[in-house]
């Protein structure tokens, strides 16, 4: 069974860069699309973007200027960098695998709460 | 950008009752580019339905989906205690991938 686990700091200061890593176990990085999705406390879901196993990326236009997603196939990981954060970036961040066969976000990490505060 | 509007915001029902959740798109998302997720408190969302009407692996047949174009429906034929949760629709017709605001199904 594929499992995803987010890791990274739970507290980031305003204007700094939020950096998270998702480690994939129980399956290969290829040939899937690996996504980051976030959810502010008590609110809905926002798709941030994806990387393919080969490193092709695509971002939500609303965040594109601040987001970088990268993949490390050797370690079965992919990462999120979100720069110049503000309190509005406080959220639970999920990593997830998009599966073409079922046309959906089939596997999810448990999520990690990142708070932006000084 | 396509906007997905879910209604009602909250649905108060009793176990055994039928739940009908609506997801309306601001423009057509085609016949199949619509997915449903279930989220319980403190948990990640779980894939329920894809291509509007196909159940994901392990999803019981009391869940069904229908619709095309701009109007989609998720139906739970008889609510079980574990079905009380928040449900989100999501389209993948084009970028960005967008989620609806969610419908909370709560115990009456």
Short mmCIF file of C-alpha atoms in Angstrom, two decimals:
data_model
loop_
_atom_site.label_atom_id
_atom_site.label_comp_id
_atom_site.label_asym_id
_atom_site.label_seq_id
_atom_site.Cartn_x
_atom_site.Cartn_y
_atom_site.Cartn_z
CA UNK A 1 0.00 0.00 0.00
CA UNK A 2 1.33 3.40 -1.00
CA UNK A 3 1.96 5.72 1.94
CA UNK A 4 2.92 9.38 1.97
CA UNK A 5 4.40 11.30 4.87
CA UNK A 6 4.90 15.04 5.08
CA UNK A 7 7.77 16.49 7.08
CA UNK A 8 9.09 19.94 7.83
CA UNK A 9 8.85 22.78 10.31
CA UNK A 10 5.49 23.51 11.89
CA UNK A 11 6.28 27.19 12.38
CA UNK A 12 7.57 29.62 9.78
CA UNK A 13 8.16 33.33 10.24
CA UNK A 14 6.45 35.85 7.97
CA UNK A 15 8.41 36.70 4.78
CA UNK A 16 10.44 33.50 5.04
CA UNK A 17 10.22 30.32 2.96
CA UNK A 18 8.04 27.37 3.86
CA UNK A 19 9.77 24.10 2.97
CA UNK A 20 8.14 20.69 3.18
CA UNK A 21 9.11 17.22 2.00
CA UNK A 22 6.86 14.28 1.20
CA UNK A 23 8.33 10.79 1.45
CA UNK A 24 6.66 8.07 -0.57
CA UNK A 25 6.81 4.46 0.56
CA UNK A 26 5.23 1.24 -0.66
CA UNK A 27 5.45 2.27 -4.29
CA UNK A 28 7.50 4.05 -6.91
CA UNK A 29 7.59 7.73 -7.72
CA UNK A 30 7.14 6.89 -11.39
CA UNK A 31 5.02 7.23 -13.42
CA UNK A 32 2.75 9.38 -11.32
CA UNK A 33 1.94 13.04 -10.63
CA UNK A 34 2.75 14.25 -7.12
CA UNK A 35 0.78 17.10 -5.67
CA UNK A 36 0.63 19.54 -2.81
CA UNK A 37 -2.76 20.63 -1.50
CA UNK A 38 -3.44 22.86 1.48
CA UNK A 39 -6.34 23.57 3.80
CA UNK A 40 -6.49 26.63 6.07
CA UNK A 41 -7.96 25.85 9.48
CA UNK A 42 -11.73 25.38 9.21
CA UNK A 43 -11.74 26.06 5.47
CA UNK A 44 -11.73 24.22 2.16
CA UNK A 45 -9.05 22.66 0.00
CA UNK A 46 -6.68 24.50 -2.34
CA UNK A 47 -4.56 22.75 -4.94
CA UNK A 48 -1.02 24.18 -4.97
CA UNK A 49 0.60 22.29 -7.83
CA UNK A 50 2.28 19.11 -8.98
CA UNK A 51 5.50 17.59 -10.17
CA UNK A 52 5.66 14.59 -12.42
CA UNK A 53 8.15 11.81 -11.76
CA UNK A 54 10.32 13.33 -14.48
CA UNK A 55 10.28 16.79 -12.94
CA UNK A 56 7.64 18.46 -15.07
CA UNK A 57 5.82 20.95 -12.87
CA UNK A 58 2.55 22.84 -12.97
CA UNK A 59 1.31 25.34 -10.41
CA UNK A 60 -1.88 27.05 -9.37
CA UNK A 61 -1.68 30.48 -11.04
CA UNK A 62 -2.65 32.13 -7.75
CA UNK A 63 0.55 30.84 -6.14
CA UNK A 64 2.82 30.38 -9.13
CA UNK A 65 5.11 33.33 -8.39
CA UNK A 66 5.98 31.93 -4.95
CA UNK A 67 5.93 28.14 -5.41
CA UNK A 68 8.54 25.58 -6.40
CA UNK A 69 7.86 21.85 -6.36
CA UNK A 70 10.67 19.40 -7.06
CA UNK A 71 11.15 15.64 -7.13
CA UNK A 72 13.97 13.41 -5.88
CA UNK A 73 13.45 10.01 -7.46
CA UNK A 74 16.53 8.53 -5.79
CA UNK A 75 14.98 9.00 -2.38
CA UNK A 76 11.33 8.65 -3.39
CA UNK A 77 10.58 12.17 -2.23
CA UNK A 78 9.16 15.40 -3.53
CA UNK A 79 9.27 18.83 -1.98
CA UNK A 80 7.42 22.12 -1.70
CA UNK A 81 8.97 25.54 -1.30
CA UNK A 82 6.66 28.50 -0.78
CA UNK A 83 8.46 31.80 -0.41
CA UNK A 84 7.49 35.11 1.16
CA UNK A 85 4.86 33.57 3.38
CA UNK A 86 2.22 35.50 5.31
CA UNK A 87 -0.38 34.52 7.87
CA UNK A 88 -2.69 33.64 4.98
CA UNK A 89 -0.41 30.70 4.21
CA UNK A 90 -1.17 29.08 7.57
CA UNK A 91 -2.75 25.75 6.72
CA UNK A 92 -2.56 22.00 6.86
CA UNK A 93 -0.41 20.99 3.92
CA UNK A 94 -1.10 17.62 2.29
CA UNK A 95 0.94 15.73 -0.25
CA UNK A 96 -1.01 13.50 -2.57
CA UNK A 97 -0.64 11.23 -5.56
CA UNK A 98 -2.79 11.82 -8.63
CA UNK A 99 -3.61 8.52 -10.26
CA UNK A 100 -4.59 8.55 -13.92
CA UNK A 101 -6.45 5.24 -13.71
CA UNK A 102 -8.95 6.64 -11.23
CA UNK A 103 -8.58 10.29 -12.29
CA UNK A 104 -8.25 11.54 -8.73
CA UNK A 105 -6.07 12.20 -5.73
CA UNK A 106 -5.93 8.57 -4.68
CA UNK A 107 -3.33 8.59 -1.90
CA UNK A 108 -2.78 11.30 0.70
CA UNK A 109 -0.38 12.03 3.49
CA UNK A 110 -1.79 12.68 6.93
CA UNK A 111 -1.11 16.39 6.57
CA UNK A 112 1.14 18.77 8.44
CA UNK A 113 0.01 22.00 10.06
CA UNK A 114 2.24 24.91 9.20
CA UNK A 115 1.68 28.13 11.10
CA UNK A 116 3.08 31.41 9.85
CA UNK A 117 3.78 33.63 12.82
CA UNK A 118 6.53 35.70 14.32
CA UNK B 1 -11.12 29.74 -13.65
CA UNK B 2 -14.00 27.36 -13.08
CA UNK B 3 -15.84 27.85 -9.79
CA UNK B 4 -17.56 24.92 -8.09
CA UNK B 5 -20.51 25.73 -5.85
CA UNK B 6 -21.69 23.03 -3.49
CA UNK B 7 -25.09 22.97 -1.86
CA UNK B 8 -26.39 22.81 0.69
CA UNK B 9 -23.62 24.00 2.96
CA UNK B 10 -24.87 21.71 5.70
CA UNK B 11 -27.21 18.73 5.49
CA UNK B 12 -28.76 17.50 8.73
CA UNK B 13 -30.00 13.95 8.42
CA UNK B 14 -30.52 10.81 10.47
CA UNK B 15 -28.81 7.46 9.93
CA UNK B 16 -30.68 5.46 7.33
CA UNK B 17 -31.84 8.53 5.42
CA UNK B 18 -30.87 9.43 1.88
CA UNK B 19 -28.41 12.26 1.27
CA UNK B 20 -28.30 14.24 -1.95
CA UNK B 21 -25.37 16.64 -2.43
CA UNK B 22 -25.07 19.07 -5.32
CA UNK B 23 -22.02 20.46 -7.08
CA UNK B 24 -22.53 23.12 -9.74
CA UNK B 25 -19.77 24.39 -12.02
CA UNK B 26 -19.58 27.92 -13.41
CA UNK B 27 -18.85 26.44 -16.83
CA UNK B 28 -18.92 22.97 -18.29
CA UNK B 29 -16.36 20.51 -16.99
CA UNK B 30 -17.38 17.90 -19.53
CA UNK B 31 -19.02 14.59 -18.89
CA UNK B 32 -16.47 13.09 -16.57
CA UNK B 33 -13.89 15.50 -15.16
CA UNK B 34 -15.47 15.61 -11.72
CA UNK B 35 -14.34 13.89 -8.54
CA UNK B 36 -15.79 13.60 -5.02
CA UNK B 37 -13.92 13.32 -1.74
CA UNK B 38 -14.96 12.62 1.84
CA UNK B 39 -13.15 14.24 4.74
CA UNK B 40 -13.58 13.45 8.42
CA UNK B 41 -12.26 15.70 11.20
CA UNK B 42 -8.51 15.50 11.60
CA UNK B 43 -8.11 13.29 8.54
CA UNK B 44 -6.99 13.74 4.98
CA UNK B 45 -9.65 13.63 2.29
CA UNK B 46 -10.50 10.24 0.81
CA UNK B 47 -11.28 9.68 -2.85
CA UNK B 48 -14.90 8.57 -3.25
CA UNK B 49 -15.97 8.98 -6.86
CA UNK B 50 -14.15 9.79 -10.07
CA UNK B 51 -15.29 10.52 -13.59
CA UNK B 52 -18.50 11.75 -11.94
CA UNK B 53 -20.00 8.29 -11.46
CA UNK B 54 -17.27 5.70 -10.85
CA UNK B 55 -16.64 4.52 -7.32
CA UNK B 56 -13.06 4.47 -6.11
CA UNK B 57 -11.55 1.28 -4.74
CA UNK B 58 -13.25 0.11 -1.55
CA UNK B 59 -16.12 2.60 -1.65
CA UNK B 60 -19.45 0.94 -0.78
CA UNK B 61 -22.25 0.92 -3.32
CA UNK B 62 -24.50 3.13 -1.20
CA UNK B 63 -22.46 5.97 -2.71
CA UNK B 64 -23.34 6.98 -6.26
CA UNK B 65 -22.56 9.92 -8.48
CA UNK B 66 -24.21 11.41 -11.51
CA UNK B 67 -24.24 14.45 -13.73
CA UNK B 68 -22.40 16.09 -16.58
CA UNK B 69 -21.61 19.53 -17.88
CA UNK B 70 -22.25 21.90 -15.01
CA UNK B 71 -24.49 19.92 -12.63
CA UNK B 72 -23.33 16.97 -10.59
CA UNK B 73 -24.83 15.01 -7.69
CA UNK B 74 -23.43 12.71 -5.03
CA UNK B 75 -26.04 10.46 -3.44
CA UNK B 76 -25.69 8.36 -0.33
CA UNK B 77 -28.63 5.98 -0.42
CA UNK B 78 -28.76 5.13 3.29
CA UNK B 79 -26.54 7.02 5.67
CA UNK B 80 -24.35 4.96 7.94
CA UNK B 81 -22.81 6.48 11.10
CA UNK B 82 -19.39 6.62 9.40
CA UNK B 83 -20.77 8.70 6.52
CA UNK B 84 -21.20 11.86 8.57
CA UNK B 85 -18.39 14.03 7.23
CA UNK B 86 -17.61 16.86 4.83
CA UNK B 87 -17.82 16.13 1.11
CA UNK B 88 -15.91 18.04 -1.56
CA UNK B 89 -16.26 17.99 -5.31
CA UNK B 90 -13.27 18.79 -7.51
CA UNK B 91 -12.86 19.26 -11.24
CA UNK B 92 -9.89 18.47 -13.44
CA UNK B 93 -11.19 19.82 -16.72
CA UNK B 94 -8.46 22.44 -16.87
CA UNK B 95 -6.08 24.40 -14.69
CA UNK B 96 -6.21 25.22 -11.90
CA UNK B 97 -7.70 22.15 -10.30
CA UNK B 98 -10.46 23.52 -8.10
CA UNK B 99 -12.34 22.13 -5.13
CA UNK B 100 -15.83 23.14 -4.16
CA UNK B 101 -16.47 24.70 -0.78
CA UNK B 102 -17.80 21.47 0.71
CA UNK B 103 -21.05 20.12 2.12
CA UNK B 104 -21.12 18.99 5.72
CA UNK B 105 -23.39 16.04 6.39
CA UNK B 106 -24.22 16.10 10.07
CA UNK B 107 -26.32 13.96 12.34
CA UNK B 108 -29.77 15.38 12.95
#
